[in-house]
PDB file of C-alpha atoms in Angstrom:
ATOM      1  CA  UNK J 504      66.937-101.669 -29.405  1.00  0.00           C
ATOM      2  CA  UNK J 505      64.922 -98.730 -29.563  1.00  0.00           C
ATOM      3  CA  UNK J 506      64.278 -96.619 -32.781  1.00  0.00           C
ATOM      4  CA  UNK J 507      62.800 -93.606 -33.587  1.00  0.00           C
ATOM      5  CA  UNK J 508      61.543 -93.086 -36.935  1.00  0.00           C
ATOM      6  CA  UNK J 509      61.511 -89.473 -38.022  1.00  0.00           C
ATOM      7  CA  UNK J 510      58.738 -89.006 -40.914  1.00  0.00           C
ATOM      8  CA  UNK J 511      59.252 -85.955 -43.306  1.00  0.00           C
ATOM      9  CA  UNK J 512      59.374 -85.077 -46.811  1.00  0.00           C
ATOM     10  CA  UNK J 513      61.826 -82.226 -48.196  1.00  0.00           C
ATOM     11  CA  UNK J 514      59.251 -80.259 -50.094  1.00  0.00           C
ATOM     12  CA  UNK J 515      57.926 -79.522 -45.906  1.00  0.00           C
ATOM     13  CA  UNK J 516      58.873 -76.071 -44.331  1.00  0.00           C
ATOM     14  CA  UNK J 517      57.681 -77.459 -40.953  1.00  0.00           C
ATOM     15  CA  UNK J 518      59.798 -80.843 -41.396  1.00  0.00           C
ATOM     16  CA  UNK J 519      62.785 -78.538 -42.126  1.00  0.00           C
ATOM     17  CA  UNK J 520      62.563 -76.960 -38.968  1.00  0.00           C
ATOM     18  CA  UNK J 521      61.506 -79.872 -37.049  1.00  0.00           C
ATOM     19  CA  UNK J 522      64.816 -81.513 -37.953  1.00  0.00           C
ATOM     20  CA  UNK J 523      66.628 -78.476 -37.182  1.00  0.00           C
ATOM     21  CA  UNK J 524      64.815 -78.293 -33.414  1.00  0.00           C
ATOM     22  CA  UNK J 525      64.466 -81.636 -32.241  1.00  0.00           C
ATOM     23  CA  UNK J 526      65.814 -84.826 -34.413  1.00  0.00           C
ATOM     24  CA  UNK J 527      69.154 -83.206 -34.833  1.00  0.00           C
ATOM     25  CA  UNK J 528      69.929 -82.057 -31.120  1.00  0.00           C
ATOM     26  CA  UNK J 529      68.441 -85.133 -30.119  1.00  0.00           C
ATOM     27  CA  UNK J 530      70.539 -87.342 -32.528  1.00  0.00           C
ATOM     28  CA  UNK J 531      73.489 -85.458 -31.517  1.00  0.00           C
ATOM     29  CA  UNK J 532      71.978 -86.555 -27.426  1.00  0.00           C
ATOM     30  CA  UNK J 533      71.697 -90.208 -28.205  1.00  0.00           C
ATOM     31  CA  UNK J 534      73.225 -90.740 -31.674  1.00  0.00           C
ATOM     32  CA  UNK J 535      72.657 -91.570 -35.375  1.00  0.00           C
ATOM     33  CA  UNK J 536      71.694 -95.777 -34.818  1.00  0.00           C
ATOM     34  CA  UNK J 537      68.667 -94.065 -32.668  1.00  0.00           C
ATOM     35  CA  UNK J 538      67.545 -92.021 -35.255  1.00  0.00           C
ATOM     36  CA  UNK J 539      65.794 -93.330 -39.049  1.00  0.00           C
ATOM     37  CA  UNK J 540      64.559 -90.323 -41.120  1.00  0.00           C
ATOM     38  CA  UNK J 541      62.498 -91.868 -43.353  1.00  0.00           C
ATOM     39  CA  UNK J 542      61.230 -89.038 -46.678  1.00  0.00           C
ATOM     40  CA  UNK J 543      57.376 -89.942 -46.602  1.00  0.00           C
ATOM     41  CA  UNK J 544      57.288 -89.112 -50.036  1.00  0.00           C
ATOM     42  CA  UNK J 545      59.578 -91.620 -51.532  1.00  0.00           C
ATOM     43  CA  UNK J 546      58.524 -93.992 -49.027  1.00  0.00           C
ATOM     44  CA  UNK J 547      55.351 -94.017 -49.166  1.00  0.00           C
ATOM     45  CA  UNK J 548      54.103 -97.464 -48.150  1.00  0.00           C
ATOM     46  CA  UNK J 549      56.524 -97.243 -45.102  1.00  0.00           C
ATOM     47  CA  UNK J 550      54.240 -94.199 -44.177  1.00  0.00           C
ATOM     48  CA  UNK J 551      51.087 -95.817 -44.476  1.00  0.00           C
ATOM     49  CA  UNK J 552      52.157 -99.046 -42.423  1.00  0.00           C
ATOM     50  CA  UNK J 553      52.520 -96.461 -39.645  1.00  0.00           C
ATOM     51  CA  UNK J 554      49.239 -94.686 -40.227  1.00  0.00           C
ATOM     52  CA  UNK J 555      51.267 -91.075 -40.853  1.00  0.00           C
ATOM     53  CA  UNK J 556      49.092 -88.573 -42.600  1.00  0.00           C
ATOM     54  CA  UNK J 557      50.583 -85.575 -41.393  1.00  0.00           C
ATOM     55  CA  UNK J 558      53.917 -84.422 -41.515  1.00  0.00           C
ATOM     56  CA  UNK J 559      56.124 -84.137 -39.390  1.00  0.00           C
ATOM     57  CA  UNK J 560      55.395 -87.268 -37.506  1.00  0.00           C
ATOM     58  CA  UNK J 561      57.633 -89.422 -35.089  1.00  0.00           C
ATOM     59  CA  UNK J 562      56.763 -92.805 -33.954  1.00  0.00           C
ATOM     60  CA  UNK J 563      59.317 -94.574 -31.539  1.00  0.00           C
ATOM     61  CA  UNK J 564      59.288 -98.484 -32.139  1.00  0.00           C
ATOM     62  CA  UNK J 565      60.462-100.643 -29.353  1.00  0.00           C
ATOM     63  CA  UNK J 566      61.267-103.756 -31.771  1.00  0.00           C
ATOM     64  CA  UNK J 567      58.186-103.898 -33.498  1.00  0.00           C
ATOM     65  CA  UNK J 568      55.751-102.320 -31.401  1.00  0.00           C
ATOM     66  CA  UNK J 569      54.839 -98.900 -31.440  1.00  0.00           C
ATOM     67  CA  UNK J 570      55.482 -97.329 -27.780  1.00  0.00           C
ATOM     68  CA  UNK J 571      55.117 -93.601 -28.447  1.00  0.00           C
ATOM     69  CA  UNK J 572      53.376 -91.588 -31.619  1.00  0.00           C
ATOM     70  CA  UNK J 573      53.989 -87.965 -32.275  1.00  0.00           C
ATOM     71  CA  UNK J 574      52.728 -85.170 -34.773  1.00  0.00           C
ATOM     72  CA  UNK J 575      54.151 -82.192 -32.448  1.00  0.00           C
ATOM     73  CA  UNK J 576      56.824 -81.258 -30.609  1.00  0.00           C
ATOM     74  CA  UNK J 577      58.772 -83.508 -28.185  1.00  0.00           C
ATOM     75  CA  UNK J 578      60.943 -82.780 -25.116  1.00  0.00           C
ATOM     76  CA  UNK J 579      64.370 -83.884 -26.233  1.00  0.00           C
ATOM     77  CA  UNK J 580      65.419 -85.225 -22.521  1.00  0.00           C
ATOM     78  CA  UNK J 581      61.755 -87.194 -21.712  1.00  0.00           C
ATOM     79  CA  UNK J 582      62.998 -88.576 -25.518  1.00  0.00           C
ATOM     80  CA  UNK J 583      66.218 -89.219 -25.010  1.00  0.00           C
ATOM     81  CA  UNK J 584      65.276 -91.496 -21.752  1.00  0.00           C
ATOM     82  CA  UNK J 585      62.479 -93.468 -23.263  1.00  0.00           C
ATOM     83  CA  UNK J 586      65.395 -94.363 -26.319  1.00  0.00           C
ATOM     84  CA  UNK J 587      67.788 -95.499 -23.856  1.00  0.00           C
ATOM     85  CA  UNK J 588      65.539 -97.152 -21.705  1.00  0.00           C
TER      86      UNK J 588
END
């Protein structure tokens, strides 16, 4: 299965808003087991195994391996597809 990993930390105005624009509509598109927020900030090694060092970052995993990697916005429908896929 597919899984996107949503990296943020809550101290981020632009993660905030992020979450409000795309993860949430498109966890509300494909559901919650799609979706892992991960808080870079208490997470940090989790971060680093993914190379994030900016936030907010998405990286969709297709079992292990990294398929898409994302620092701005995405369209929620091309998103969507690829998760389902």
């Amino acid at each position: 299965m597919k899984k996107l990993l949503f990296f943020h930390a809550h101290w981020c105005p632009p993660c905030h808003f992020y979450d409000d624009v795309f993860i949430n509509p498109l966890e509300d598109e494909v559901g919650a087991e799609y979706i892992c927020r991960i808080n870079a900030q208490n997470d940090p090694f989790t971060a680093e195994k993914y190379g994030i060092d900016k936030l907010p970052a998405v990286i969709i995993l297709d079992g292990k391996q990294v398929i898409m990697r994302c620092t701005g916005a995405i369209d929620i429908g091309k998103t969507a597809e690829l998760l389902r896929r």
